[in-house]
CSV table of C-alpha atoms (C1' of nucleotides) in Angstrom, one decimal:
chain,number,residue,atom,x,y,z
A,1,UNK,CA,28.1,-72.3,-126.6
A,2,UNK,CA,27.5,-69.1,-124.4
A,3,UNK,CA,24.6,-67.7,-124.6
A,4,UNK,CA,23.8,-64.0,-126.1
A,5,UNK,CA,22.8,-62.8,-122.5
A,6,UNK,CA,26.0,-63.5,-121.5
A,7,UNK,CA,28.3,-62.3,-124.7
A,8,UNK,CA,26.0,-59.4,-124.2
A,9,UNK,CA,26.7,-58.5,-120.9
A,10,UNK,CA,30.4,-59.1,-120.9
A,11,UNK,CA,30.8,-57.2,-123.7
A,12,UNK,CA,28.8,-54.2,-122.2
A,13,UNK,CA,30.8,-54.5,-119.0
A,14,UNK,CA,33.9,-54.3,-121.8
A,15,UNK,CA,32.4,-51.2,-122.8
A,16,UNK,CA,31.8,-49.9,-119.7
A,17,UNK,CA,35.6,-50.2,-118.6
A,18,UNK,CA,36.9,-48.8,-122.0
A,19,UNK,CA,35.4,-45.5,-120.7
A,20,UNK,CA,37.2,-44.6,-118.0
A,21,UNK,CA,35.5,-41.2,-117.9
A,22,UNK,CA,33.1,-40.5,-114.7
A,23,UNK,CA,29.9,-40.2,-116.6
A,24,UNK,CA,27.8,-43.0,-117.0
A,25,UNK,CA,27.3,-45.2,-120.0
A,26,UNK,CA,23.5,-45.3,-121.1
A,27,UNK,CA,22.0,-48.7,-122.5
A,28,UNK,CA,20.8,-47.7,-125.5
A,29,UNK,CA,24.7,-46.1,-126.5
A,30,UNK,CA,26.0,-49.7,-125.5
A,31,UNK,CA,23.1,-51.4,-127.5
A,32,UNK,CA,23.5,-49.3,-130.5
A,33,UNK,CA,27.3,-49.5,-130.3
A,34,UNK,CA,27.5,-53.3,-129.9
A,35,UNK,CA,24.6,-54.4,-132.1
A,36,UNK,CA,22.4,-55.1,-129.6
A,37,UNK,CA,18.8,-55.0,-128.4
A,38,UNK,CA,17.8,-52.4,-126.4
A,39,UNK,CA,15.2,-54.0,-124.2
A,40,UNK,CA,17.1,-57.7,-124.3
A,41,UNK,CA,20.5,-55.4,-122.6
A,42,UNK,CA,18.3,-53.3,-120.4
A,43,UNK,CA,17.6,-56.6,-118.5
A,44,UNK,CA,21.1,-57.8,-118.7
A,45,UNK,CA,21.9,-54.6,-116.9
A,46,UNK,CA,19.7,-54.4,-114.1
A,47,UNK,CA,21.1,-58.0,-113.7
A,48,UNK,CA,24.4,-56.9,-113.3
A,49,UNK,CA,23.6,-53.9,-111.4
A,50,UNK,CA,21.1,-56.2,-108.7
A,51,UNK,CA,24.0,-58.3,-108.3
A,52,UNK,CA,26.7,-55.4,-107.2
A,53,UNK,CA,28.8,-55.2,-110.3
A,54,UNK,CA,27.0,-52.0,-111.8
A,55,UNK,CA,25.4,-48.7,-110.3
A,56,UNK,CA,22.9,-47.1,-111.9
A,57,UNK,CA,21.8,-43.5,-112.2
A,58,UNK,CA,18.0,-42.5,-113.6
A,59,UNK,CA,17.1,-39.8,-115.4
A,60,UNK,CA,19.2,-37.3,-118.0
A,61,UNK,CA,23.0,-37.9,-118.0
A,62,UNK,CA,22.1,-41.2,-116.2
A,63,UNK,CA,22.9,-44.5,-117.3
A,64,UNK,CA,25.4,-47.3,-115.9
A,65,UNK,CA,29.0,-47.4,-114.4
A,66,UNK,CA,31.2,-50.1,-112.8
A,67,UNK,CA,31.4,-50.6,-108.9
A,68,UNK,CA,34.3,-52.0,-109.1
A,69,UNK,CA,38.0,-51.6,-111.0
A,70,UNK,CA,37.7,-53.8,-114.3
A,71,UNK,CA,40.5,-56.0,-112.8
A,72,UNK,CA,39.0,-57.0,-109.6
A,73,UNK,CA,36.1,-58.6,-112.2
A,74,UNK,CA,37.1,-61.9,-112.8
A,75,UNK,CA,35.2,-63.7,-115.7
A,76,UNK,CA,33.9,-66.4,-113.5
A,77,UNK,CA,31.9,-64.2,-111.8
A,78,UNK,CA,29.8,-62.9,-114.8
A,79,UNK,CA,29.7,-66.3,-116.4
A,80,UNK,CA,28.3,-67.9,-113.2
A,81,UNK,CA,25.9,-64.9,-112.8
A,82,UNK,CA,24.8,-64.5,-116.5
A,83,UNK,CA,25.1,-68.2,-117.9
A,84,UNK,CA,25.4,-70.6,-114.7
A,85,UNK,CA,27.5,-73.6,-114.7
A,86,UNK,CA,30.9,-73.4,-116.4
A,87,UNK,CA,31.3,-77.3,-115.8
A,88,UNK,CA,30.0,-79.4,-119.2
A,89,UNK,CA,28.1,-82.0,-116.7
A,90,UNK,CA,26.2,-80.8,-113.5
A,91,UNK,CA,28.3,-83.3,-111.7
A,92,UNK,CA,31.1,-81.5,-111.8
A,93,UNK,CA,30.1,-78.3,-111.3
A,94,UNK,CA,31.2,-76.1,-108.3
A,95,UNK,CA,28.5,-73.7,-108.1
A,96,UNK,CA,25.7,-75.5,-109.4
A,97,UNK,CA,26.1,-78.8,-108.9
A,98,UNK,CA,23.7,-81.5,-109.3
A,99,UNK,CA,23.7,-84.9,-109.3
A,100,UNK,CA,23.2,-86.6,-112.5
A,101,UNK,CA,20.1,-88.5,-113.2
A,102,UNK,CA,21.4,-91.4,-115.2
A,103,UNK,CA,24.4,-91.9,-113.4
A,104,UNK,CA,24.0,-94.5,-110.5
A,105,UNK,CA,27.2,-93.2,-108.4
A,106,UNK,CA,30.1,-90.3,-109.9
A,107,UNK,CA,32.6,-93.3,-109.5
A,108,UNK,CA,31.0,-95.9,-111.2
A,109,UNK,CA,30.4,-92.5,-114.5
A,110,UNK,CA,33.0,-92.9,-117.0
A,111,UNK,CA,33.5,-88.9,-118.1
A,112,UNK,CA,33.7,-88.0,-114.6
A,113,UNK,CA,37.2,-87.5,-114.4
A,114,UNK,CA,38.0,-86.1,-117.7
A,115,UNK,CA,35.3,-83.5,-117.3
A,116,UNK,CA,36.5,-82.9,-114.5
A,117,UNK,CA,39.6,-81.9,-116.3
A,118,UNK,CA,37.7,-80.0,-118.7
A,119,UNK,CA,36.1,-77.7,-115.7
A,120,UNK,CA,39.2,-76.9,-114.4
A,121,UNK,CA,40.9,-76.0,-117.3
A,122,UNK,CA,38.1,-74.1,-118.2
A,123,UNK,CA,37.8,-72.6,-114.9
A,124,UNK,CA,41.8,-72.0,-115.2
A,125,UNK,CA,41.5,-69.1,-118.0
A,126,UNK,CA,38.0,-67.6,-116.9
A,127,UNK,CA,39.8,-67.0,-113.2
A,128,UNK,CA,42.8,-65.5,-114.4
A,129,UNK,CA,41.0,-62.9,-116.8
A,130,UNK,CA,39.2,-60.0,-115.6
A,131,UNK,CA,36.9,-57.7,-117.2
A,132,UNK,CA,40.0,-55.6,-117.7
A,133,UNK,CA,41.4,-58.1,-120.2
A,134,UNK,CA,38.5,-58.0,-122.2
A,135,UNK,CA,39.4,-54.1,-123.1
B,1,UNK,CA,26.2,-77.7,-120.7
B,2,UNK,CA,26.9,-80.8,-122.5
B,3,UNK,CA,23.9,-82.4,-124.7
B,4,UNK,CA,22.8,-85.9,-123.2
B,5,UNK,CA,23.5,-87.0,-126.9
B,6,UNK,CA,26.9,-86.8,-126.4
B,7,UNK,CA,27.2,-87.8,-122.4
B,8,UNK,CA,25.1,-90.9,-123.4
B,9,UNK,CA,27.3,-91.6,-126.5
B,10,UNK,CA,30.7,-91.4,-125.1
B,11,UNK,CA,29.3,-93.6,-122.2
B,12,UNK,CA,28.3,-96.2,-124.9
B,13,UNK,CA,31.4,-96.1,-126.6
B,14,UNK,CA,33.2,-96.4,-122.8
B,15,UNK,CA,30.9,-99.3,-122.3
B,16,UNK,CA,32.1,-101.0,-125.2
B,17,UNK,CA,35.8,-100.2,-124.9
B,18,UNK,CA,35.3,-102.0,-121.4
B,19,UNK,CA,34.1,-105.1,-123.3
B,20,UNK,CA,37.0,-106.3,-124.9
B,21,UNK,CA,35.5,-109.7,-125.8
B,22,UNK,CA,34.9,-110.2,-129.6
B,23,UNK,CA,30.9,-110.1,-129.0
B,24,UNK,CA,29.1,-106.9,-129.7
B,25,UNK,CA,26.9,-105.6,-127.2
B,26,UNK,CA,23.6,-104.7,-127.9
B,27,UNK,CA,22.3,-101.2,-127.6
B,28,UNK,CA,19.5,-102.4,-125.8
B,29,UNK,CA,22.0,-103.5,-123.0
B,30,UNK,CA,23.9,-100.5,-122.6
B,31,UNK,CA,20.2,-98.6,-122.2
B,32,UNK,CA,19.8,-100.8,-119.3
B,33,UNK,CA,22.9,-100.6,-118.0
B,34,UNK,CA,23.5,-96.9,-118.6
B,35,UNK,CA,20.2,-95.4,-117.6
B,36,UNK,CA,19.5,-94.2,-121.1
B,37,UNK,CA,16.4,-94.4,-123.3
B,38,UNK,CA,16.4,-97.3,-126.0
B,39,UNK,CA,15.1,-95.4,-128.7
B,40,UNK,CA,17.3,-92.6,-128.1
B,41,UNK,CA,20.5,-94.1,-127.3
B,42,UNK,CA,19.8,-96.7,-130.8
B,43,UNK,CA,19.5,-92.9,-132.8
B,44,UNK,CA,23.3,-92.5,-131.3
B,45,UNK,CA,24.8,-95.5,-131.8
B,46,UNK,CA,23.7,-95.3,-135.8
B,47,UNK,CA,25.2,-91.8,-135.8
B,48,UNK,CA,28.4,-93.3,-134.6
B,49,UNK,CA,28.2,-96.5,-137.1
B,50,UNK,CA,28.0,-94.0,-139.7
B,51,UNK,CA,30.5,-91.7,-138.9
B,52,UNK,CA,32.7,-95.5,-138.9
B,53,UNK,CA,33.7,-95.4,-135.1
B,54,UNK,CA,31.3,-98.4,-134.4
B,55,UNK,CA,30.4,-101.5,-136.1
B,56,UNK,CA,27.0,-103.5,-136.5
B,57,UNK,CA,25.8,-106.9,-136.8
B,58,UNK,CA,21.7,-107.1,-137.3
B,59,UNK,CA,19.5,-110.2,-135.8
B,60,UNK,CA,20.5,-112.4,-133.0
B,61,UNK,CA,23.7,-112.1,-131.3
B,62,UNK,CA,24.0,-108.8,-133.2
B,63,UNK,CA,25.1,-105.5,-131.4
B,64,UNK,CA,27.6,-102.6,-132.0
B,65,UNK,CA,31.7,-103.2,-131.4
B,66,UNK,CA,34.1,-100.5,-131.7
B,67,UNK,CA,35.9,-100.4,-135.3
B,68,UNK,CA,39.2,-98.6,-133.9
B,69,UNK,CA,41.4,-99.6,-130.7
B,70,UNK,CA,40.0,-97.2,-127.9
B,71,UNK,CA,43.2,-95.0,-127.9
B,72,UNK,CA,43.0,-94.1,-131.4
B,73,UNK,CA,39.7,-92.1,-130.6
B,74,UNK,CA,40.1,-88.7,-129.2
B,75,UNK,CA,37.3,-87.4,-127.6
B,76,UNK,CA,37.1,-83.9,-129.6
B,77,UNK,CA,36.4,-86.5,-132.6
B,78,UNK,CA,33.4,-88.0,-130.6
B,79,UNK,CA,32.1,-84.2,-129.3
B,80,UNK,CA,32.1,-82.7,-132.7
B,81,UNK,CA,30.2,-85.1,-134.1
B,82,UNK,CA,27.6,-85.4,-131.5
B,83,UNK,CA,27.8,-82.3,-129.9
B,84,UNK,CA,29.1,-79.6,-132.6
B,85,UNK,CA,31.4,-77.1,-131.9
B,86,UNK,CA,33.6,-77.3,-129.0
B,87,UNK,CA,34.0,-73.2,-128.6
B,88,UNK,CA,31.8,-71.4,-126.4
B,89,UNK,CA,31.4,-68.5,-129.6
B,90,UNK,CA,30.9,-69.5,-133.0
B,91,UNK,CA,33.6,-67.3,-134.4
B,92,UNK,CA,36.6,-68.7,-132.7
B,93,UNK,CA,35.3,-72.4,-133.8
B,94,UNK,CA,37.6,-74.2,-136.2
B,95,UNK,CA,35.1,-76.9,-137.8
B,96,UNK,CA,32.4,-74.7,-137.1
B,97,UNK,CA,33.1,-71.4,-137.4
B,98,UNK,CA,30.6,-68.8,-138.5
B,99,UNK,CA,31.2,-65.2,-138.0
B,100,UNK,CA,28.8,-63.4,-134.9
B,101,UNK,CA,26.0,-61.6,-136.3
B,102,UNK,CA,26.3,-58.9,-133.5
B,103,UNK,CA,30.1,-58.4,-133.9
B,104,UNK,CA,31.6,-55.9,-136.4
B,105,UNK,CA,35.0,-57.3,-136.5
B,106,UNK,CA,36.5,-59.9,-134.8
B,107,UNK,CA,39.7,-57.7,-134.0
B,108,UNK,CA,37.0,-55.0,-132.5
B,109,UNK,CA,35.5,-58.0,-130.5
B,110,UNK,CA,35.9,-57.5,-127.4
B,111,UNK,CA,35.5,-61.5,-125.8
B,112,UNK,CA,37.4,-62.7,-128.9
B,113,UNK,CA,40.8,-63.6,-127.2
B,114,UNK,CA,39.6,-65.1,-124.0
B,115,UNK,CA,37.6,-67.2,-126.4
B,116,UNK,CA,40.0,-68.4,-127.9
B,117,UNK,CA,41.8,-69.1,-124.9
B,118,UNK,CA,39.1,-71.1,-123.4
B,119,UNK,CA,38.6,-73.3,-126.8
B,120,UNK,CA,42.7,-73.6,-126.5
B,121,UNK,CA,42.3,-75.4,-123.2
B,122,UNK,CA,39.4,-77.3,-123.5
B,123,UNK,CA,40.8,-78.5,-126.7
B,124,UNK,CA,43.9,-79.2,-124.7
B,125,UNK,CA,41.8,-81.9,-122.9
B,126,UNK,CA,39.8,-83.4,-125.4
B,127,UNK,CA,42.7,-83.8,-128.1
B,128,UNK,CA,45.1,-85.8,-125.5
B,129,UNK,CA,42.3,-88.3,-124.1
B,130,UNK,CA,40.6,-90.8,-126.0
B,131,UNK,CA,38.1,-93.5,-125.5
B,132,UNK,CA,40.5,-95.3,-123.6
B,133,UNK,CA,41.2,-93.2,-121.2
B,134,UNK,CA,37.0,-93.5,-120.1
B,135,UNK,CA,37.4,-96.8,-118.7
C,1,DC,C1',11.4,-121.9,-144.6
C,2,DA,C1',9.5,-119.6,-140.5
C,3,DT,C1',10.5,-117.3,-136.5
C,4,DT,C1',13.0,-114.5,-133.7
C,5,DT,C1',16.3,-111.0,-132.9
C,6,DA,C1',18.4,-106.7,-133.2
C,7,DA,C1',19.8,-102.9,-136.2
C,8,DC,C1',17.8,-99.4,-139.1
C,9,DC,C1',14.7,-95.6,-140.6
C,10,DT,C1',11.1,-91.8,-140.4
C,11,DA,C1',8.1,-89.0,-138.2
C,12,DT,C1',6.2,-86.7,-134.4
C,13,DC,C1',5.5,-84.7,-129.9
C,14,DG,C1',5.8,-82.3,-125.4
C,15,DA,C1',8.6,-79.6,-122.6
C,16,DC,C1',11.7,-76.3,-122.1
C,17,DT,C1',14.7,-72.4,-123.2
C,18,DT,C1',16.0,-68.4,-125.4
C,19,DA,C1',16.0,-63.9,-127.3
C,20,DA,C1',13.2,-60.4,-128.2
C,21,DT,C1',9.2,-57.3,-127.6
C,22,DA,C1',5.6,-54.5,-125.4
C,23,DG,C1',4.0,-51.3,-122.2
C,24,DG,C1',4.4,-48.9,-118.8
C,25,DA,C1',6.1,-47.1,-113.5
C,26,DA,C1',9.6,-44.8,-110.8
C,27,DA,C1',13.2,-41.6,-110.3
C,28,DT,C1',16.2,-37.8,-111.6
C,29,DA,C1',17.9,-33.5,-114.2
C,30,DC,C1',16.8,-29.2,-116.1
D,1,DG,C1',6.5,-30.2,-115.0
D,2,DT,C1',8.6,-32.2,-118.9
D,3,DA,C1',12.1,-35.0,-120.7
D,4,DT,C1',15.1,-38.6,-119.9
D,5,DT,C1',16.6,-43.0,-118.3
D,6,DT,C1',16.4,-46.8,-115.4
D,7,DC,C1',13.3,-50.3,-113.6
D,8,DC,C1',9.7,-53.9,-113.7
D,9,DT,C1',6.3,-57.4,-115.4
D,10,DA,C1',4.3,-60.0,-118.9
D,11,DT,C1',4.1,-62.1,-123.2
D,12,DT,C1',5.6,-64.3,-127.4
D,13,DA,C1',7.8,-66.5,-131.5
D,14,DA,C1',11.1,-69.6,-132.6
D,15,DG,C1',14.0,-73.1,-131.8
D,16,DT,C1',16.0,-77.2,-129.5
D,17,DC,C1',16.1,-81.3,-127.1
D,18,DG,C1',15.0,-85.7,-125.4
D,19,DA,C1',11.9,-89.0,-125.9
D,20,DT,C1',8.4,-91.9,-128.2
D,21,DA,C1',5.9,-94.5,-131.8
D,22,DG,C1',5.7,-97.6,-135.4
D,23,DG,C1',7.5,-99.8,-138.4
D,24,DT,C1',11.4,-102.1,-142.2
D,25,DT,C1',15.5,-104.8,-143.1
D,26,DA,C1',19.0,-108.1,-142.3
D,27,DA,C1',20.9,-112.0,-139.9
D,28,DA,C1',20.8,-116.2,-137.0
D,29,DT,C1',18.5,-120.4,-135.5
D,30,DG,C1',15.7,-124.5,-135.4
DNA sequence: CATTTAACCTATCGACTTAATAGGAAATAC
DNA sequence: GTATTTCCTATTAAGTCGATAGGTTAAATG
């Protein structure tokens, strides 16, 4: 299951790339519009903006506006960012990988390979789609 | 993330495909061998015994065997019961859906279709490998 | 029949995570 | 200089997860 943070802030960046007007998008519009908290998607924000997807501008007529065209976004970028690991088991995971602490040796684990599958099938959609697909 | 429920479940249930002897193996052995807590993994295996995957014999010689041939078990079976829902959003889960509390519509949703991409594929993987295939 | 073995059952606990909230500081427009 | 909006830190309530504890029940064995 993703988590809200995550939901949150692709749906926000959905928002954000419906507009396609040159003033920025304020929080508390894409809160209210999407049914979500104000404070909880302030923080998703400035997470997205610290890590060079967003730009942000202070003060009246402020608010939040994508760096980048929606369809040089792909999805694997956020999820990584927002939720961490896509892979099911750290093992298998490309960006965030960890060994396991029960397994003695990846070989020897028995769902190795097919969540190894699973990542990469996985992976397969979130790499193709971009933020633009989500409008 | 997967739940260590379900890792340490469907490594059980590879340990006793591998055993194709008539004698069950205890859960206390597969602990060992597996790197798993007794208590916990014994919680596991009666979840599966329930749910009529595994078998039981109490008192010496006892253990757990597998009441299906390994390739008749495909792992979404095994993930749904231990794990839950296979989607990454409640609301494109088909045994257990519920509809998202911050979502208006599903049609307005903007993450909806990738979703249901993503559960597509993983689904893909899970429905065409079994137990069998973890050996 | 007594003893051992291993499944079965219930309850609880500590650690961690998540989503949300609170309260303000800094910057910008007017 | 006032209103607006982002930015930052801290805290909390609730929930989940993995593990643990302490037994009861059923089966095999001598």
């Amino acid at each position: 299951m993703l988590s809200k943070r995550t939901k949150y802030g692709l749906k926000a960046l959905a928002a954000l790339a419906r507009t396609n007007s040159r003033t920025p998008l304020q929080s508390s519009t894409i809160a209210r519009d999407e049914g979500i908290s104000v404070k909880f998607l302030e923080s998703i924000m400035l997470n997205l903006r610290k890590a060079g997807y967003l730009g942000a501008k202070k003060g009246k007529g402020g608010g939040y506006y994508l760096m980048q065209d929606p369809k040089d976004i792909p999805l694997t970028d956020i999820i990584r960012l927002l939720e961490g690991p896509i892979a099911l088991v750290p093992c298998v995971s490309l960006n965030y990988y960890e060994p396991c602490d029960d397994c003695r040796s990846e070989e020897s684990c028995s769902i190795h390979r097919v969540m190894l599958k699973v990542r990469d099938s996985m992976l397969d959609v979130f790499r193709t789609h971009t933020v633009a697909d989500l409008i």
